[in-house]
Short mmCIF file of C-alpha atoms in Angstrom, two decimals:
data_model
loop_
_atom_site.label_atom_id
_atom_site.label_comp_id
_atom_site.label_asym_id
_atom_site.label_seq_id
_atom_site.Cartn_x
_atom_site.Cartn_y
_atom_site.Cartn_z
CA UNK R 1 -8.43 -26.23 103.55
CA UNK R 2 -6.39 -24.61 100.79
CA UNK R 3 -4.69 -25.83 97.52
CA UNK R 4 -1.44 -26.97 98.79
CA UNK R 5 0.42 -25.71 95.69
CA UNK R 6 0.27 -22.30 97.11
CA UNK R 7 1.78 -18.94 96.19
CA UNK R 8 4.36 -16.79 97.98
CA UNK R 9 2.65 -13.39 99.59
CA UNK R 10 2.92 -10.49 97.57
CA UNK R 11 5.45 -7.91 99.10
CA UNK R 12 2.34 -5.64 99.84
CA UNK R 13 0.38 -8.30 101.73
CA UNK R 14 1.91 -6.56 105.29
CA UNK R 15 0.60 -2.69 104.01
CA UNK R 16 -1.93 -1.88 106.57
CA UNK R 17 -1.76 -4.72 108.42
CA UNK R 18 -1.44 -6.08 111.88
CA UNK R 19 1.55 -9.23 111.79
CA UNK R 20 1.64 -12.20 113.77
CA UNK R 21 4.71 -14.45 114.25
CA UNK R 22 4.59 -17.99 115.42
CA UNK R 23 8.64 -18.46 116.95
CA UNK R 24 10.05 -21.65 116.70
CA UNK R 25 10.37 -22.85 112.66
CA UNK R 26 9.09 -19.78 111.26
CA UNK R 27 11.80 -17.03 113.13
CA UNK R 28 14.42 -18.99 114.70
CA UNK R 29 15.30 -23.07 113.55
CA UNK R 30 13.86 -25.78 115.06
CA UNK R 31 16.22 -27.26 117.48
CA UNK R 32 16.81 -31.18 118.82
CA UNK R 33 15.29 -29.70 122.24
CA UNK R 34 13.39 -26.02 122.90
CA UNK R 35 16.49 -24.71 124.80
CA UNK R 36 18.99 -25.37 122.09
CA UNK R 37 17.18 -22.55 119.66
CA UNK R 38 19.41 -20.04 118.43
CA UNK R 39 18.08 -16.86 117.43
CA UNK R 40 20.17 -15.05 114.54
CA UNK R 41 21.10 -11.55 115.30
CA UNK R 42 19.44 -10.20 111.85
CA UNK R 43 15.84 -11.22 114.20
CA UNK R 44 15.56 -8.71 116.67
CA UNK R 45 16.31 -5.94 113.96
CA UNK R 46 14.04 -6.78 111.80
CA UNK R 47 11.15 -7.27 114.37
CA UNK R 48 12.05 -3.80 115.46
CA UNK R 49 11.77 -2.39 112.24
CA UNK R 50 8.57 -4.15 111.72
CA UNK R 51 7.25 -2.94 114.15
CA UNK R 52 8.25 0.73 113.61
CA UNK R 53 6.43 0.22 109.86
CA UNK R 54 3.71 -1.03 111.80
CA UNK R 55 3.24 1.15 114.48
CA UNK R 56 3.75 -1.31 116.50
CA UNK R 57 1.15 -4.14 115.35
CA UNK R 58 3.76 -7.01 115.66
CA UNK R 59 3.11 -9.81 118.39
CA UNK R 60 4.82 -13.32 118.58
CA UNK R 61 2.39 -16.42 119.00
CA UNK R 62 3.69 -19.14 120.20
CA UNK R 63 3.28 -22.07 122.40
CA UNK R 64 6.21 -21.15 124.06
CA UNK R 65 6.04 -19.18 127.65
CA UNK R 66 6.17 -15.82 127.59
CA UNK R 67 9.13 -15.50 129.68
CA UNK R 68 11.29 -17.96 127.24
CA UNK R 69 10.47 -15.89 124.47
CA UNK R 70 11.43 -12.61 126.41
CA UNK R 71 14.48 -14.01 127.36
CA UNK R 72 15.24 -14.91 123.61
CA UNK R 73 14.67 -11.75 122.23
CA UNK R 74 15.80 -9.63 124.99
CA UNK R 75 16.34 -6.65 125.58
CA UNK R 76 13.53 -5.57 123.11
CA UNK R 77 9.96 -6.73 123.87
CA UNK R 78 6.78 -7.41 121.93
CA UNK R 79 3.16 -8.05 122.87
CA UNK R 80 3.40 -12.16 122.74
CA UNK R 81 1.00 -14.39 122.79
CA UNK R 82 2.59 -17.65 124.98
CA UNK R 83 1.46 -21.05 125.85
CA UNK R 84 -1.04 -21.09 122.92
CA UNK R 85 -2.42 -18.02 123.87
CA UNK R 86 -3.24 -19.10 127.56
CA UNK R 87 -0.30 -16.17 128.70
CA UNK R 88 -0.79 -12.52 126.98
CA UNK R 89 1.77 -9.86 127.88
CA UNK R 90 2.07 -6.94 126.58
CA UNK R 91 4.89 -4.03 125.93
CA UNK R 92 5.27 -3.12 129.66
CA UNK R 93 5.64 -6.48 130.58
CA UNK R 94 2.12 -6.66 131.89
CA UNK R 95 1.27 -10.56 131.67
CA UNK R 96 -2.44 -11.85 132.04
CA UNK R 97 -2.95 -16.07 132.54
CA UNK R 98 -5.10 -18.31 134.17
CA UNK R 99 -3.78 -19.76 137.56
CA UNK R 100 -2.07 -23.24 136.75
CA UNK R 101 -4.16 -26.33 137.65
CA UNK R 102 -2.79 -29.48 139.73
CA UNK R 103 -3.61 -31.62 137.25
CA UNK R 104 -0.37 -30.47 135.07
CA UNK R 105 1.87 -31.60 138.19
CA UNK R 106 0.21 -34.98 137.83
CA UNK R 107 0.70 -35.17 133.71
CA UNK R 108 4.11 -34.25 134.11
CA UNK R 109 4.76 -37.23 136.67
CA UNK R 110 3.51 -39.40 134.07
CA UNK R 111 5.89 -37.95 131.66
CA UNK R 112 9.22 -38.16 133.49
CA UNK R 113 7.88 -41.98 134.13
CA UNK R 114 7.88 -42.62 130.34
CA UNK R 115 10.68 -40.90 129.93
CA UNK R 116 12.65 -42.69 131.97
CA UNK R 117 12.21 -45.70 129.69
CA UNK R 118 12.61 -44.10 126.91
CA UNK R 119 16.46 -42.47 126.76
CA UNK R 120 16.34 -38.81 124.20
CA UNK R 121 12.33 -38.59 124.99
CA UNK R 122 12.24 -35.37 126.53
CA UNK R 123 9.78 -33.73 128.92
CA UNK R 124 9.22 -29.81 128.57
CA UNK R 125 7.42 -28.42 131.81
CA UNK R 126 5.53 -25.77 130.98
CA UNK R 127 3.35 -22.65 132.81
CA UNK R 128 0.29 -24.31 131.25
CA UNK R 129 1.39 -27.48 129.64
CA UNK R 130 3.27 -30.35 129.32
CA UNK R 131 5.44 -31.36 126.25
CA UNK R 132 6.90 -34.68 125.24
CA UNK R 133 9.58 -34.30 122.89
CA UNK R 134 10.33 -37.30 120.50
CA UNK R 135 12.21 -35.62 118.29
CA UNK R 136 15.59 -37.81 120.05
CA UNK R 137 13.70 -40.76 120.16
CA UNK R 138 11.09 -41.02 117.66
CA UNK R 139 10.46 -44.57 118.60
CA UNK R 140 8.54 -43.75 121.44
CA UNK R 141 6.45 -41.59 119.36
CA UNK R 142 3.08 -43.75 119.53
CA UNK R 143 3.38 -44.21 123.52
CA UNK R 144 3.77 -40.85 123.58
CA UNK R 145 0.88 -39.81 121.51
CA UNK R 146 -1.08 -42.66 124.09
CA UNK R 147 -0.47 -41.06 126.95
CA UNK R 148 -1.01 -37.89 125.80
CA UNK R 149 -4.51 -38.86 125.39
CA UNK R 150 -5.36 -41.10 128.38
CA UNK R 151 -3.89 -38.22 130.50
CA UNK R 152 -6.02 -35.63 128.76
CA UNK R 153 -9.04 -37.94 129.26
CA UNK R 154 -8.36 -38.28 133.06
CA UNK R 155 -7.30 -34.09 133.52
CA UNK R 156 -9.45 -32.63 131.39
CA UNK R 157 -6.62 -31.34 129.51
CA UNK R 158 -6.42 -30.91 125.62
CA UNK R 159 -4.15 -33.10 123.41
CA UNK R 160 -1.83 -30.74 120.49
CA UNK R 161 0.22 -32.46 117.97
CA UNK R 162 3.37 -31.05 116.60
CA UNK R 163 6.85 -31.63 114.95
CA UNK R 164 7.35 -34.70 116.69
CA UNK R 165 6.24 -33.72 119.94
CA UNK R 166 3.02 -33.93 121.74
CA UNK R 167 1.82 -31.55 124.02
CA UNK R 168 -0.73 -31.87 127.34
CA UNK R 169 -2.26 -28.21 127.76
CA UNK R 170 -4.82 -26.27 129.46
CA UNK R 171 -8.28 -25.81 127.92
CA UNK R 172 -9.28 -22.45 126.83
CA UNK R 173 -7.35 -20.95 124.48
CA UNK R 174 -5.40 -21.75 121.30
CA UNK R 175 -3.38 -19.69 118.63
CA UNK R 176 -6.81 -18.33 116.82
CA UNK R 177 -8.05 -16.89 119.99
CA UNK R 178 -4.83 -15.13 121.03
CA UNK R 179 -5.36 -13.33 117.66
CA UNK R 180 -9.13 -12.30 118.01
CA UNK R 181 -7.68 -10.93 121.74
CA UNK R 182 -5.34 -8.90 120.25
CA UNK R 183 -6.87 -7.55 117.51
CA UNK R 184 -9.93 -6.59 119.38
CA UNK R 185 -7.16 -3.91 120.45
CA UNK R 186 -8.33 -0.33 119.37
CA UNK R 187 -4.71 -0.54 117.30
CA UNK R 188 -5.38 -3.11 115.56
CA UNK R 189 -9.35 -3.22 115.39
CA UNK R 190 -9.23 -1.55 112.04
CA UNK R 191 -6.55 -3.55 110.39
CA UNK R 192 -6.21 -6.76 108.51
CA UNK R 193 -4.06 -9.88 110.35
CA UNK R 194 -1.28 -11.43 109.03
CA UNK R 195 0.10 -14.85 110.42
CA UNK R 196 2.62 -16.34 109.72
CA UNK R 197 3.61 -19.74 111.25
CA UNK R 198 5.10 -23.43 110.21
CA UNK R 199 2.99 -26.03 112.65
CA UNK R 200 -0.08 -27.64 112.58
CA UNK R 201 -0.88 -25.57 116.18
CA UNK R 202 -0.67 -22.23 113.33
CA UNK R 203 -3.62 -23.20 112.02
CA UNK R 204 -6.06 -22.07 114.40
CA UNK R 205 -3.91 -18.43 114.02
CA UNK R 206 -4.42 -18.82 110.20
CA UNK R 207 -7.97 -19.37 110.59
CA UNK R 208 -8.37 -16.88 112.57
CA UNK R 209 -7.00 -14.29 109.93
CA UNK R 210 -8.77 -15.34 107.38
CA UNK R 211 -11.41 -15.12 109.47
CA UNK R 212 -11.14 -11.12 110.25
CA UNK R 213 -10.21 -10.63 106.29
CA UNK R 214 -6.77 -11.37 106.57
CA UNK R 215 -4.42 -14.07 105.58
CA UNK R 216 -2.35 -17.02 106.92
CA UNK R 217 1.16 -17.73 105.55
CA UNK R 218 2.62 -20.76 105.85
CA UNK R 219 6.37 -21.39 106.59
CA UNK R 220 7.42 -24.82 105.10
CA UNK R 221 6.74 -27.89 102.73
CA UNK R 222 3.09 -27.53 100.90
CA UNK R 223 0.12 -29.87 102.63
CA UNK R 224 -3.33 -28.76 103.23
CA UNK R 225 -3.27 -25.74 105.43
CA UNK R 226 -5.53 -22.83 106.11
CA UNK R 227 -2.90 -20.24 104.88
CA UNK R 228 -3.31 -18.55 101.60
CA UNK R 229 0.59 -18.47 101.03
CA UNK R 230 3.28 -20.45 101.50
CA UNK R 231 7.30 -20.16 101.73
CA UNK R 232 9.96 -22.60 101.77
CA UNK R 233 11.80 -21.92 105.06
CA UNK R 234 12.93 -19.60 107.94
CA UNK R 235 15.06 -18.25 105.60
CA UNK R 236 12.51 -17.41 103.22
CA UNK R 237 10.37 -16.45 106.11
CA UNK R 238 13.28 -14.12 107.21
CA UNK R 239 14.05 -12.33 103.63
CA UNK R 240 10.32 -11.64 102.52
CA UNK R 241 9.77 -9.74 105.90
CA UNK R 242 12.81 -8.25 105.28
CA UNK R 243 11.35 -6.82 102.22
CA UNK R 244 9.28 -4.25 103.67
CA UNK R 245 9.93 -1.09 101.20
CA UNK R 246 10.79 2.36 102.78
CA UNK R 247 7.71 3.44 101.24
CA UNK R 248 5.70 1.10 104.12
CA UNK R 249 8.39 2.00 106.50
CA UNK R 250 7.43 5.38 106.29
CA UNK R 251 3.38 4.37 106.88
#
C-alpha cells in the first residue's frame, strides 16, 4: 500500500491515457440510499468532453447495474463496467453478464428478514448482488456484516465491504478485472489506465492500473490505498478533470 500523505495528480497524468470512473462518491455524492443520488448537470458535459479528448477511452466502474447508471446519465452513454464488473456494456448498448444464480433470491430473503427488525437498514436487490445498507441504521452494522458472511459461506457468494454497507455478490469478477477487460480493447491496449474512485471496492481498479503502468487516484480522506494520488472530494474530483487543457482536447 501507498504513503497515505499522498499528492494530487499532475494535470498531465490523463495525456495519453485511458480513464476510469468509479460513480457513486467520486462523480455524483453519496446519498442516505442509492436512489436518492443526484447527478449535477456540469457531469454529463464533462464526461462528454472527456471522452472527445480521449477518443473515447472513458468507462464508468461501478458496483452499480448498468442500467441504473444509464438511466443516470442518460441520454449519453459510456462503456460501464456494472455490478463490480460482473455486467460490461458497451456504446451500443451491447451488455455481456453471467446468468443470475438462485442463490441471490435466497440472500435477499435473508435480508428483508433482518431488515425487518432493523427500521432504516436497507436492502438493495441487485442483477448480481445483494446490498445491505446501514448507512440509516448503523446499529445494525455488525449483524449485518454477520450475515453477510454466513450467507456467503452457505451460497458461495463473495462478501464486499463499503461505506457502511455490505454487499453479497457473485464470484468472478471485481473492479481490477473489469479494467484488464477493457483495456485488452485494441483502443486502449496501447495506453496507460487511469482510475479514479473513493471506496475500498476501488482498490482492486487501482491495482489494476498500476498494474498495466498506470495510476490509481483516490477520491477522499488519506488511509492506505493503492492509488498514487489523492483528492479531497467530488468536488475536487470534478474540477481537476475539468482541467483538461485544449491542448489535450485537441489529442
Amino acid at each position: 500500500m501507498s504513503d497515505p500523505t499522498l499528492a494530487p495528480p499532475p494535470p498531465d497524468l490523463l495525456a495519453g491515457a485511458s480513464l476510469f470512473l468509479d460513480f457513486d462518491g467520486t462523480l455524483v455524492e453519496i446519498a442516505d440510499s442509492p436512489d436518492a443520488v443526484e447527478v449535477a448537470a456540469r457531469v454529463p458535459a464533462l464526461l462528454q468532453r472527456l471522452a472527445r479528448a480521449l477518443d473515447g477511452r472513458v468507462a464508468i466502474v461501478t458496483g452499480r447495474p448498468v442500467a441504473e447508471v444509464r438511466a443516470l446519465l442518460a441520454p449519453a452513454a459510456w462503456p460501464v463496467a456494472g455490478s463490480h464488473g460482473l455486467e460490461i456494456a458497451q456504446v451500443d448498448g451491447t451488455v455481456t453478464a453471467p446468468d443470475r444464480p438462485p442463490a441471490l433470491d435466497a440472500a435477499l430473503d435473508a435480508a428483508h428478514t433482518l431488515a425487518r427488525r432493523h427500521p432504516g437498514l436497507l436492502v438493495e436487490d441487485k442483477p448480481f448482488g445483494v446490498g445491505l445498507h446501514y448507512r440509516r441504521a448503523p446499529e445494525a452494522g455488525e449483524e449485518a456484516a454477520a450475515l453477510a458472511d454466513d450467507l456467503a459461506a452457505a451460497h458461495d457468494l463473495v462478501v464486499q465491504h463499503g461505506k457502511m454497507v455490505v454487499e453479497l455478490r457473485v464470484k468472478g469478477r471485481d473492479k481490477g478485472a473489469a479494467v484488464d477487460l477493457l483495456m485488452a480493447e485494441p483502443a486502449r491496449r496501447d495506453t496507460r489506465p487511469v482510475f479514479m474512485g473513493d471506496d475500498v471496492t476501488d482498490e482492486a481498479g487501482f491495482r489494476a492500473a498500476r498494474a498495466l503502468g498506470g495510476a490509481g487516484v483516490l477520491v477522499g480522506a488519506p488511509r492506505d490505498t493503492a492509488a498514487g494520488y489523492r483528492v479531497d472530494d467530488v468536488a475536487a474530483a470534478l474540477a481537476w478533470l475539468d482541467t483538461l487543457s485544449p491542448a489535450q482536447e485537441a489529442r
